[in-house]
Tab-separated table of C-alpha atoms and ligand atoms in Angstrom:
chain	number	residue	atom	x	y	z
Y	237	UNK	CA	-19.457	-15.024	-29.853
Y	238	UNK	CA	-17.411	-16.042	-26.836
Y	239	UNK	CA	-17.520	-13.471	-24.054
Y	240	UNK	CA	-14.209	-11.794	-23.209
Y	241	UNK	CA	-13.427	-12.475	-19.523
Y	242	UNK	CA	-13.402	-9.471	-17.203
Y	243	UNK	CA	-9.684	-9.596	-16.457
Y	244	UNK	CA	-8.865	-9.323	-20.163
Y	245	UNK	CA	-11.219	-6.395	-20.562
Y	246	UNK	CA	-9.483	-4.723	-17.613
Y	247	UNK	CA	-6.023	-5.326	-19.118
Y	248	UNK	CA	-7.219	-3.841	-22.406
Y	249	UNK	CA	-8.626	-0.806	-20.531
Y	250	UNK	CA	-5.322	-0.346	-18.752
Y	251	UNK	CA	-3.228	-0.606	-21.919
Y	252	UNK	CA	-5.459	1.821	-23.804
Y	253	UNK	CA	-5.172	4.171	-20.799
Y	254	UNK	CA	-1.363	4.123	-20.964
Y	255	UNK	CA	-1.369	4.592	-24.744
Y	256	UNK	CA	-3.827	7.444	-24.414
Y	257	UNK	CA	-1.619	9.208	-21.875
Y	258	UNK	CA	1.406	8.905	-24.175
Y	259	UNK	CA	-0.638	10.328	-27.038
Y	260	UNK	CA	-1.956	13.085	-24.846
Y	261	UNK	CA	1.560	14.112	-23.796
Y	262	UNK	CA	2.671	14.048	-27.443
Y	263	UNK	CA	-0.253	15.950	-28.909
Y	264	UNK	CA	-0.910	18.315	-25.990
Y	265	UNK	CA	-4.194	16.751	-24.862
Y	266	UNK	CA	-3.246	16.708	-21.187
Y	267	UNK	CA	-5.856	19.382	-20.375
Y	268	UNK	CA	-8.632	17.472	-22.133
Y	269	UNK	CA	-7.632	14.206	-20.465
Y	270	UNK	CA	-7.587	15.872	-17.092
Y	271	UNK	CA	-10.934	17.621	-17.505
Y	272	UNK	CA	-12.965	15.064	-19.407
Y	273	UNK	CA	-11.462	11.616	-18.921
Y	274	UNK	CA	-9.871	11.428	-15.500
Y	275	UNK	CA	-13.105	12.433	-13.679
Y	276	UNK	CA	-14.621	9.055	-14.677
Y	277	UNK	CA	-11.718	7.355	-12.943
Y	278	UNK	CA	-12.373	9.492	-9.879
Y	279	UNK	CA	-16.022	8.444	-9.940
Y	280	UNK	CA	-14.932	4.806	-9.884
Y	281	UNK	CA	-12.593	5.327	-6.925
Y	282	UNK	CA	-15.288	7.232	-5.059
Y	283	UNK	CA	-17.764	4.404	-5.597
Y	284	UNK	CA	-15.252	1.862	-4.332
Y	285	UNK	CA	-14.375	3.986	-1.312
Y	286	UNK	CA	-18.066	4.449	-0.628
Y	287	UNK	CA	-18.450	0.686	-0.537
Y	288	UNK	CA	-15.150	-0.133	1.203
Y	289	UNK	CA	-15.748	1.347	4.656
Y	290	UNK	CA	-19.204	-0.143	5.375
Y	291	UNK	CA	-18.025	-3.371	3.753
Y	292	UNK	CA	-15.096	-3.591	6.183
Y	293	UNK	CA	-17.455	-2.947	9.088
Y	294	UNK	CA	-20.089	-5.502	8.128
Y	295	UNK	CA	-17.749	-8.127	6.709
Y	296	UNK	CA	-15.654	-8.239	9.878
Y	297	UNK	CA	-18.726	-8.403	12.104
Y	298	UNK	CA	-20.100	-11.213	9.909
Y	299	UNK	CA	-16.706	-12.944	9.860
Y	300	UNK	CA	-16.345	-12.830	13.642
Y	301	UNK	CA	-19.896	-13.917	14.376
Y	302	UNK	CA	-19.639	-16.842	11.981
Y	303	UNK	CA	-16.604	-18.105	13.908
Y	304	UNK	CA	-18.999	-18.426	16.814
Y	305	UNK	CA	-16.453	-18.555	19.594
Y	306	UNK	CA	-13.699	-16.280	20.794
Y	307	UNK	CA	-11.111	-19.079	20.914
Y	308	UNK	CA	-11.427	-19.715	17.187
Y	309	UNK	CA	-11.160	-15.995	16.623
Y	310	UNK	CA	-7.995	-15.899	18.721
Y	311	UNK	CA	-6.471	-18.774	16.745
Y	312	UNK	CA	-7.264	-17.320	13.347
Y	313	UNK	CA	-6.229	-13.875	14.551
Y	314	UNK	CA	-2.800	-15.025	15.675
Y	315	UNK	CA	-2.245	-17.016	12.460
Y	316	UNK	CA	-3.187	-13.984	10.399
Y	317	UNK	CA	-1.035	-11.504	12.309
Y	318	UNK	CA	1.860	-14.012	12.406
Y	319	UNK	CA	1.759	-14.496	8.627
Y	320	UNK	CA	1.444	-10.767	8.029
Y	321	UNK	CA	4.480	-9.987	10.166
Y	322	UNK	CA	6.440	-12.898	8.654
Y	323	UNK	CA	5.818	-11.818	5.055
Y	324	UNK	CA	6.592	-8.186	5.903
Y	325	UNK	CA	9.904	-9.278	7.428
Y	326	UNK	CA	10.758	-11.224	4.247
Y	327	UNK	CA	9.873	-8.183	2.130
Y	328	UNK	CA	12.051	-5.782	4.135
Y	329	UNK	CA	14.942	-8.238	4.063
Y	330	UNK	CA	14.678	-8.569	0.277
Y	331	UNK	CA	14.594	-4.771	-0.012
Y	332	UNK	CA	17.712	-4.388	2.125
Y	333	UNK	CA	19.664	-7.168	0.397
Y	334	UNK	CA	18.863	-5.799	-3.052
Y	335	UNK	CA	19.918	-2.283	-2.089
Y	336	UNK	CA	23.185	-3.549	-0.637
Y	337	UNK	CA	23.762	-5.608	-3.776
Y	338	UNK	CA	22.748	-3.041	-6.393
Y	339	UNK	CA	23.837	0.101	-4.495
Y	340	UNK	CA	21.294	2.372	-6.220
Y	341	UNK	CA	22.518	5.519	-4.416
Y	342	UNK	CA	26.155	4.950	-5.266
Y	343	UNK	CA	25.468	5.484	-8.964
Y	344	UNK	CA	25.828	9.201	-8.337
Y	345	UNK	CA	29.316	10.589	-8.910
Y	346	UNK	CA	31.710	10.680	-5.955
Y	347	UNK	CA	31.685	14.494	-6.142
Y	348	UNK	CA	27.880	14.773	-5.980
Y	349	UNK	CA	27.745	12.400	-3.052
Y	350	UNK	CA	30.388	14.397	-1.250
Y	351	UNK	CA	28.401	17.590	-1.821
Y	352	UNK	CA	25.263	15.877	-0.576
Y	353	UNK	CA	27.147	14.681	2.473
Y	354	UNK	CA	28.241	18.212	3.289
Y	355	UNK	CA	24.641	19.434	2.980
Y	356	UNK	CA	23.570	16.628	5.293
Y	357	UNK	CA	26.202	17.528	7.879
Y	358	UNK	CA	25.106	21.165	7.674
Y	359	UNK	CA	21.495	20.156	8.107
Y	360	UNK	CA	22.318	17.990	11.090
Y	361	UNK	CA	24.199	20.901	12.667
Y	362	UNK	CA	21.872	23.760	11.783
Y	363	UNK	CA	18.503	22.169	12.246
Y	364	UNK	CA	17.244	21.417	15.688
Y	365	UNK	CA	18.251	17.865	15.034
Y	366	UNK	CA	19.696	15.896	17.876
Y	367	UNK	CA	21.018	12.499	16.943
Y	368	UNK	CA	21.477	10.282	19.938
Y	369	UNK	CA	22.495	6.630	19.689
Y	370	UNK	CA	21.878	6.710	15.966
Y	371	UNK	CA	18.335	8.010	16.546
Y	372	UNK	CA	16.930	11.324	15.535
Y	373	UNK	CA	15.621	12.623	18.841
Y	374	UNK	CA	14.421	15.942	17.523
Y	375	UNK	CA	14.266	16.671	13.818
Y	376	UNK	CA	13.375	19.800	11.979
Y	377	UNK	CA	11.911	19.209	8.562
Y	378	UNK	CA	9.918	22.367	8.467
Y	379	UNK	CA	12.616	24.165	6.591
Y	380	UNK	CA	11.522	24.796	3.054
Y	381	UNK	CA	14.844	26.303	1.983
Y	382	UNK	CA	16.697	23.245	3.131
Y	383	UNK	CA	14.301	20.903	1.395
Y	384	UNK	CA	14.756	22.863	-1.800
Y	385	UNK	CA	18.489	22.733	-1.428
Y	386	UNK	CA	18.443	19.002	-0.826
Y	387	UNK	CA	15.847	17.996	-3.366
Y	388	UNK	CA	16.305	20.645	-5.992
Y	389	UNK	CA	12.520	21.090	-5.927
Y	390	UNK	CA	10.898	24.455	-5.233
Y	391	UNK	CA	8.821	23.534	-2.210
Y	392	UNK	CA	6.917	26.814	-2.088
Y	393	UNK	CA	5.484	26.126	-5.522
Y	394	UNK	CA	4.806	22.481	-4.998
Y	395	UNK	CA	1.727	22.162	-2.831
Y	396	UNK	CA	1.855	18.351	-2.837
Y	397	UNK	CA	5.386	18.217	-1.488
Y	398	UNK	CA	4.514	20.851	1.104
Y	399	UNK	CA	1.456	18.904	2.231
Y	400	UNK	CA	3.460	15.675	2.503
Y	401	UNK	CA	6.160	17.350	4.561
Y	402	UNK	CA	3.544	18.912	6.826
Y	403	UNK	CA	1.911	15.498	7.309
Y	404	UNK	CA	5.348	14.100	8.056
Y	405	UNK	CA	6.006	16.825	10.604
Y	406	UNK	CA	2.758	16.103	12.381
Y	407	UNK	CA	3.679	12.457	12.497
Y	408	UNK	CA	7.020	13.094	14.104
Y	409	UNK	CA	5.578	15.158	16.932
Y	410	UNK	CA	3.707	12.123	18.225
Y	411	UNK	CA	5.041	9.912	21.000
Y	412	UNK	CA	5.887	6.235	20.459
Y	413	UNK	CA	2.549	4.936	21.794
Y	414	UNK	CA	0.465	7.333	19.722
Y	415	UNK	CA	-0.047	4.531	17.192
Y	416	UNK	CA	-1.774	2.459	19.877
Y	417	UNK	CA	-4.002	5.372	20.894
Y	418	UNK	CA	-4.888	5.963	17.239
Y	419	UNK	CA	-6.155	2.383	16.909
Y	420	UNK	CA	-9.092	3.170	19.167
Y	421	UNK	CA	-11.904	5.259	17.718
Y	422	UNK	CA	-13.558	7.996	19.752
Y	423	UNK	CA	-16.628	7.785	17.604
Y	424	UNK	CA	-17.580	5.181	15.053
Y	425	UNK	CA	-19.093	7.836	12.799
Y	426	UNK	CA	-15.836	9.817	12.942
Y	427	UNK	CA	-13.825	6.691	12.113
Y	428	UNK	CA	-15.988	5.967	9.089
Y	429	UNK	CA	-15.605	9.412	7.577
Y	430	UNK	CA	-12.013	8.954	6.564
Y	431	UNK	CA	-10.411	6.069	4.679
Y	432	UNK	CA	-7.191	6.553	6.603
Y	433	UNK	CA	-9.006	5.606	9.817
Y	434	UNK	CA	-9.803	2.119	8.547
Y	435	UNK	CA	-7.929	0.527	11.442
Y	436	UNK	CA	-10.354	2.159	13.871
Y	437	UNK	CA	-13.302	0.715	11.960
Y	438	UNK	CA	-11.658	-2.721	12.187
Y	439	UNK	CA	-11.137	-2.376	15.949
Y	440	UNK	CA	-14.776	-1.401	16.429
Y	441	UNK	CA	-16.027	-4.228	14.183
Y	442	UNK	CA	-13.923	-6.808	16.049
Y	443	UNK	CA	-15.179	-5.615	19.437
Y	444	UNK	CA	-18.772	-5.481	18.251
Y	445	UNK	CA	-18.495	-8.981	16.736
Y	446	UNK	CA	-17.036	-10.328	19.990
Y	447	UNK	CA	-19.886	-8.684	21.923
Y	448	UNK	CA	-22.440	-10.366	19.626
Y	449	UNK	CA	-20.963	-13.863	20.026
Y	450	UNK	CA	-20.879	-13.349	23.784
Y	451	UNK	CA	-24.626	-12.648	23.893
Y	452	UNK	CA	-27.373	-15.269	24.242
Y	453	UNK	CA	-27.928	-16.643	20.690
Y	454	UNK	CA	-31.595	-15.631	20.564
Y	455	UNK	CA	-30.712	-12.046	21.473
Y	456	UNK	CA	-27.773	-11.815	19.055
Y	457	UNK	CA	-29.364	-13.528	16.027
Y	458	UNK	CA	-31.405	-10.606	14.639
Y	459	UNK	CA	-28.341	-8.311	14.688
Y	460	UNK	CA	-26.152	-11.044	13.142
Y	461	UNK	CA	-28.694	-11.624	10.362
Y	462	UNK	CA	-28.997	-7.921	9.701
Y	463	UNK	CA	-25.211	-7.490	9.382
Y	464	UNK	CA	-24.952	-10.542	7.093
Y	465	UNK	CA	-27.666	-9.269	4.817
Y	466	UNK	CA	-26.273	-5.716	4.639
Y	467	UNK	CA	-22.890	-7.274	3.847
Y	468	UNK	CA	-24.412	-9.205	0.924
Y	469	UNK	CA	-25.998	-6.033	-0.410
Y	470	UNK	CA	-22.634	-4.242	-0.438
Y	471	UNK	CA	-21.022	-7.189	-2.242
Y	472	UNK	CA	-23.766	-7.033	-4.864
Y	473	UNK	CA	-22.976	-3.356	-5.270
Y	474	UNK	CA	-19.325	-4.254	-5.961
Y	475	UNK	CA	-20.463	-6.641	-8.673
Y	476	UNK	CA	-22.578	-3.932	-10.278
Y	477	UNK	CA	-19.811	-1.306	-10.143
Y	478	UNK	CA	-17.261	-3.783	-11.539
Y	479	UNK	CA	-19.294	-4.133	-14.727
Y	480	UNK	CA	-17.935	-0.725	-15.703
Y	481	UNK	CA	-14.384	-1.529	-14.516
Y	482	UNK	CA	-12.656	-1.757	-17.930
Y	483	UNK	CA	-13.817	1.720	-18.899
Y	484	UNK	CA	-13.219	3.210	-15.455
Y	485	UNK	CA	-9.719	1.740	-15.319
Y	486	UNK	CA	-8.961	3.183	-18.744
Y	487	UNK	CA	-10.038	6.637	-17.483
Y	488	UNK	CA	-8.106	6.292	-14.245
Y	489	UNK	CA	-4.878	5.131	-15.913
Y	490	UNK	CA	-5.090	7.742	-18.674
Y	491	UNK	CA	-5.565	10.464	-16.039
Y	492	UNK	CA	-2.838	9.313	-13.665
Y	493	UNK	CA	-0.193	8.806	-16.354
Y	494	UNK	CA	-1.009	11.974	-18.224
Y	495	UNK	CA	-0.806	13.955	-14.953
Y	496	UNK	CA	2.647	12.464	-14.474
Y	497	UNK	CA	3.778	13.307	-17.982
Y	498	UNK	CA	1.976	16.636	-18.395
Y	499	UNK	CA	2.546	17.916	-21.890
Y	500	UNK	CA	6.231	17.025	-21.904
Y	501	UNK	CA	7.148	13.377	-22.105
Y	502	UNK	CA	10.867	14.174	-22.258
Y	503	UNK	CA	10.831	15.916	-18.898
Y	504	UNK	CA	9.265	12.815	-17.363
Y	505	UNK	CA	11.843	10.564	-19.001
Y	506	UNK	CA	14.643	12.771	-17.619
Y	507	UNK	CA	13.322	12.407	-14.061
Y	508	UNK	CA	12.939	8.650	-14.516
Y	509	UNK	CA	16.532	8.454	-15.782
Y	510	UNK	CA	17.875	10.217	-12.691
Y	511	UNK	CA	16.074	7.912	-10.303
Y	512	UNK	CA	16.131	4.924	-12.655
Y	513	UNK	CA	18.358	2.572	-10.660
Y	514	UNK	CA	16.444	3.268	-7.465
Y	515	UNK	CA	13.155	2.520	-9.247
Y	516	UNK	CA	14.606	-0.612	-10.828
Y	517	UNK	CA	15.752	-1.884	-7.415
Y	518	UNK	CA	12.270	-1.428	-5.933
Y	519	UNK	CA	10.643	-3.066	-8.940
Y	520	UNK	CA	13.016	-6.064	-8.919
Y	521	UNK	CA	12.139	-6.563	-5.228
Y	522	UNK	CA	8.408	-6.388	-5.953
Y	523	UNK	CA	8.770	-8.860	-8.830
Y	524	UNK	CA	10.654	-11.268	-6.552
Y	525	UNK	CA	7.785	-11.071	-4.053
Y	526	UNK	CA	5.158	-11.841	-6.697
Y	527	UNK	CA	6.983	-14.515	-8.671
Y	528	UNK	CA	9.196	-16.212	-6.080
Y	529	UNK	CA	8.116	-15.537	-2.497
Y	530	UNK	CA	4.336	-15.860	-2.867
Y	531	UNK	CA	4.415	-18.961	-5.107
Y	532	UNK	CA	6.865	-20.513	-2.632
Y	533	UNK	CA	4.589	-19.744	0.337
Y	534	UNK	CA	1.553	-21.022	-1.547
Y	535	UNK	CA	3.246	-24.277	-2.452
Y	536	UNK	CA	4.668	-24.727	1.036
Y	537	UNK	CA	1.518	-23.965	2.988
Y	538	UNK	CA	-1.367	-24.757	0.662
Y	539	UNK	CA	0.331	-27.579	-1.254
Y	540	UNK	CA	-0.275	-25.444	-4.306
Y	541	UNK	CA	-3.933	-26.321	-4.360
Y	542	UNK	CA	-4.715	-23.550	-6.812
Y	543	UNK	CA	-1.881	-23.698	-9.372
Y	544	UNK	CA	-0.096	-20.370	-9.853
Y	545	UNK	CA	-1.490	-19.528	-13.254
Y	546	UNK	CA	-5.034	-20.113	-12.027
Y	547	UNK	CA	-4.342	-18.296	-8.796
Y	548	UNK	CA	-3.031	-15.185	-10.529
Y	549	UNK	CA	-5.768	-15.247	-13.140
Y	550	UNK	CA	-8.383	-15.376	-10.393
Y	551	UNK	CA	-6.959	-12.419	-8.518
Y	552	UNK	CA	-5.914	-10.321	-11.526
Y	553	UNK	CA	-8.905	-7.934	-11.389
Y	554	UNK	CA	-7.848	-6.976	-7.847
Y	555	UNK	CA	-4.211	-6.601	-8.940
Y	556	UNK	CA	-5.049	-4.368	-11.894
Y	557	UNK	CA	-7.323	-2.261	-9.761
Y	558	UNK	CA	-4.598	-1.965	-7.110
Y	559	UNK	CA	-2.221	-0.798	-9.843
Y	560	UNK	CA	-4.532	1.835	-11.239
Y	561	UNK	CA	-5.932	3.099	-7.927
Y	562	UNK	CA	-2.792	2.885	-5.701
Y	563	UNK	CA	-5.067	2.074	-2.811
Y	564	UNK	CA	-5.454	-1.272	-1.061
Y	565	UNK	CA	-8.547	0.074	0.697
Y	566	UNK	CA	-10.318	1.103	-2.511
Y	567	UNK	CA	-9.366	-2.292	-3.982
Y	568	UNK	CA	-10.701	-4.233	-0.986
Y	569	UNK	CA	-14.253	-4.758	-2.274
Y	570	UNK	CA	-12.864	-6.349	-5.437
Y	571	UNK	CA	-10.254	-8.339	-3.490
Y	572	UNK	CA	-13.034	-9.833	-1.379
Y	573	UNK	CA	-15.036	-10.683	-4.460
Y	574	UNK	CA	-12.099	-12.398	-6.242
Y	575	UNK	CA	-11.147	-14.401	-3.175
Y	576	UNK	CA	-14.604	-15.687	-2.314
Y	577	UNK	CA	-15.955	-16.070	-5.857
Y	578	UNK	CA	-12.922	-17.291	-7.757
Y	579	UNK	CA	-10.612	-18.873	-5.193
Y	580	UNK	CA	-13.600	-20.209	-3.249
Y	581	UNK	CA	-12.091	-19.210	0.071
Y	582	UNK	CA	-14.961	-19.167	2.592
Y	583	UNK	CA	-16.317	-15.808	3.671
Y	584	UNK	CA	-15.554	-16.636	7.289
Y	585	UNK	CA	-11.846	-16.439	6.474
Y	586	UNK	CA	-11.907	-13.763	3.761
Y	587	UNK	CA	-14.115	-11.381	5.744
Y	588	UNK	CA	-11.733	-11.515	8.644
Y	589	UNK	CA	-8.283	-11.794	7.034
Y	590	UNK	CA	-8.589	-9.407	4.063
Y	591	UNK	CA	-9.860	-6.179	5.678
Y	592	UNK	CA	-7.178	-6.465	8.349
Y	593	UNK	CA	-4.578	-7.186	5.663
Y	594	UNK	CA	-5.631	-4.248	3.494
Y	595	UNK	CA	-4.955	-1.961	6.422
Y	596	UNK	CA	-1.998	-3.589	8.157
Y	597	UNK	CA	-0.179	-5.871	5.754
Y	598	UNK	CA	1.851	-3.945	3.228
Y	599	UNK	CA	4.702	-6.104	1.958
Y	600	UNK	CA	5.318	-3.898	-1.068
Y	601	UNK	CA	5.363	-0.736	1.017
Y	602	UNK	CA	7.831	-2.111	3.559
Y	603	UNK	CA	10.156	-3.352	0.799
Y	604	UNK	CA	10.022	0.040	-0.869
Y	605	UNK	CA	10.708	1.849	2.414
Y	606	UNK	CA	13.809	-0.284	3.001
Y	607	UNK	CA	15.178	0.389	-0.503
Y	608	UNK	CA	14.335	4.102	-0.320
Y	609	UNK	CA	16.135	4.526	3.009
Y	610	UNK	CA	19.323	2.808	1.869
Y	611	UNK	CA	19.198	4.680	-1.452
Y	612	UNK	CA	18.922	8.054	0.278
Y	613	UNK	CA	21.725	7.202	2.695
Y	614	UNK	CA	23.977	6.057	-0.152
Y	615	UNK	CA	23.341	9.127	-2.304
Y	616	UNK	CA	24.418	11.267	0.659
Y	617	UNK	CA	27.605	9.279	1.144
Y	618	UNK	CA	26.444	7.802	4.444
Y	619	UNK	CA	27.510	4.258	5.288
Y	620	UNK	CA	24.910	2.461	7.319
Y	621	UNK	CA	26.024	0.092	10.054
Y	622	UNK	CA	24.505	-3.201	11.142
Y	623	UNK	CA	22.445	-1.695	13.966
Y	624	UNK	CA	20.991	0.822	11.517
Y	625	UNK	CA	19.978	-2.014	9.174
Y	626	UNK	CA	18.252	-3.740	12.088
Y	627	UNK	CA	16.524	-0.472	12.948
Y	628	UNK	CA	15.378	-0.120	9.319
Y	629	UNK	CA	13.896	-3.635	9.491
Y	630	UNK	CA	11.937	-2.827	12.648
Y	631	UNK	CA	10.794	0.655	11.677
Y	632	UNK	CA	9.919	-0.261	8.074
Y	633	UNK	CA	7.739	-3.073	9.429
Y	634	UNK	CA	6.018	-0.703	11.858
Y	635	UNK	CA	5.771	2.085	9.279
Y	636	UNK	CA	4.117	-0.228	6.762
Y	637	UNK	CA	1.621	-1.400	9.393
Y	638	UNK	CA	0.902	2.241	10.223
Y	639	UNK	CA	0.560	3.342	6.586
Y	640	UNK	CA	-3.028	3.969	5.593
Y	641	UNK	CA	-4.200	1.985	2.578
Y	642	UNK	CA	-4.390	5.084	0.394
Y	643	UNK	CA	-2.108	6.601	-2.274
Y	644	UNK	CA	1.257	7.958	-1.049
Y	645	UNK	CA	0.778	6.840	2.562
Y	646	UNK	CA	3.985	4.806	2.370
Y	647	UNK	CA	5.970	7.881	1.317
Y	648	UNK	CA	4.737	9.897	4.305
Y	649	UNK	CA	5.474	7.037	6.700
Y	650	UNK	CA	8.987	6.793	5.293
Y	651	UNK	CA	9.677	9.800	7.511
Y	652	UNK	CA	9.487	7.495	10.505
Y	653	UNK	CA	12.169	5.189	9.105
Y	654	UNK	CA	14.474	8.032	8.067
Y	655	UNK	CA	14.130	9.761	11.437
Y	656	UNK	CA	14.790	6.542	13.320
Y	657	UNK	CA	18.229	6.162	11.764
Y	658	UNK	CA	19.144	9.828	11.928
Y	659	UNK	CA	18.614	10.798	8.286
Y	660	UNK	CA	16.879	13.942	7.099
Y	661	UNK	CA	13.139	13.169	6.802
Y	662	UNK	CA	12.732	15.995	4.289
Y	663	UNK	CA	14.537	13.822	1.735
Y	664	UNK	CA	11.192	12.250	0.909
Y	665	UNK	CA	10.940	15.200	-1.473
Y	666	UNK	CA	13.719	13.652	-3.584
Y	667	UNK	CA	11.629	10.555	-4.220
Y	668	UNK	CA	8.409	12.429	-4.801
Y	669	UNK	CA	8.563	12.799	-8.614
Y	670	UNK	CA	8.608	9.044	-9.207
Y	671	UNK	CA	6.573	7.974	-6.228
Y	672	UNK	CA	3.249	7.483	-7.965
Y	673	UNK	CA	4.490	4.793	-10.312
Y	674	UNK	CA	6.174	2.947	-7.444
Y	675	UNK	CA	3.052	3.415	-5.337
Y	676	UNK	CA	0.981	1.733	-8.061
Y	677	UNK	CA	3.415	-1.180	-8.208
Y	678	UNK	CA	3.812	-1.671	-4.452
Y	679	UNK	CA	0.036	-1.608	-3.971
Y	680	UNK	CA	-0.230	-4.649	-6.288
Y	681	UNK	CA	2.172	-6.504	-3.977
Y	682	UNK	CA	0.314	-5.303	-0.873
Y	683	UNK	CA	-2.962	-6.700	-2.189
Y	684	UNK	CA	-1.391	-9.944	-3.468
Y	685	UNK	CA	0.237	-10.506	-0.068
Y	686	UNK	CA	-3.148	-10.225	1.678
Y	687	UNK	CA	-4.691	-12.737	-0.705
Y	688	UNK	CA	-1.836	-15.235	-0.299
Y	689	UNK	CA	-2.185	-15.071	3.497
Y	690	UNK	CA	-5.952	-15.579	3.263
Y	691	UNK	CA	-5.349	-18.744	1.208
Y	692	UNK	CA	-2.861	-20.033	3.792
Y	693	UNK	CA	-5.077	-19.236	6.790
Y	694	UNK	CA	-7.941	-20.975	4.983
Y	695	UNK	CA	-5.810	-24.080	4.526
Y	696	UNK	CA	-4.769	-24.084	8.189
Y	697	UNK	CA	-8.335	-23.866	9.405
Y	698	UNK	CA	-9.920	-26.193	6.910
Y	699	UNK	CA	-10.290	-29.166	9.196
Y	700	UNK	CA	-11.707	-26.948	11.917
Y	701	UNK	CA	-14.921	-25.995	10.187
Y	702	UNK	CA	-14.093	-22.332	9.640
U	1017	LIG	N1	-0.799	2.961	-1.646
U	1017	LIG	C1	-0.418	1.876	-0.784
U	1017	LIG	C2	-1.629	1.017	-0.487
U	1017	LIG	O1	-2.733	1.483	-0.480
U	1017	LIG	C3	0.209	2.353	0.484
U	1017	LIG	C4	1.514	3.039	0.170
U	1017	LIG	O2	2.543	2.349	0.109
U	1017	LIG	O3	1.524	4.240	-0.079
U	1017	LIG	O4	-1.485	-0.165	-0.243
């Protein structure tokens, strides 16, 4: 019998997971799904996270040392960062244009928007907010009553919303250069403990790789060989873990969707209806990225060497995993495997471009942040001006770079964008109920964007013996 390819098995796992969650909401199995099925999904994510951090460390060191000289590293580095910023800019622009075109926040009745506007004005007056030159100089989001009033959600009872708002508050207290300080790890062990510190691991790996290529070859070689061999071992581990992927993805999807639906599918549908146009706008933007922007970039810069169908088939395991895990970092081991094994992009490029992309390049997240900001402004009857749109473009780009590659990071970083244009950062609570599904979808675009850039950088460096 012909073997079913892995990507089909994963799709089947995903579909069964969704069907299971619908059945579990209908027949009241949510408890069982939560207690006995979802844990297998958690095991899978833990395994991938376990692999991801050391893999980033060793793959970047191996990538840098195989480039052999710092000039090549500089060239590939600037191409990579340039492409990442370029694609993020395109994504934000698409997000803004779609929101201006579709007006998702204006679907609310005139009366509701007026009421929202009054609440906003009250908030701006009563909170310690100071808006100067269209910027929120000092914002107070630590006001549970206000958040409840704005979002209609009881914050005291909702630990997740509370935690997100606390994280957002912490973020706002930092100065503008804090991001730069946060890039640099104090301790490599500390950086490796937490997935959200991936950028610090990357900085260390780059510096360590540069140090190795600056040493005399006979001194550096044993360390280079050791890193390369440890890297191979981690990749093998990915291969082994991926054998169980169809089942694990079933468990993960069943758990995530049934948590969303609980035991009442109608309640979920009601929430989706309320935020439907906003969700549709984000999803249209993400679809445009996948089916128009990336194919265009591939054909322009790689002369469509792969063929889209083949390209998407090759990377589909990474896309499905991104969808079910909502984490570019947890998906990274599989992304690396797809790119080197299926697209045949050399490890020298993949090892360097992909870990940086997983952490810094989030096209889907930046698009979503642009739509969310305009949506929230519109539903509060606030007309944004040109300089605010420019500010959204800049801050959404920065916020997506600063978002950790883990679930919900984009929602927390949205605070930065809202604050920058003088909106109430606590409004993230309004988007919270539907955020997971959008998070799953934007993570697919984040991962696809990284892969597309790796293919382009490969093409650009082909003649130069990567
Ligand atoms: N979950 C996204 C990722 O890992 C980040 C976000 O937008 O929340 O790529």
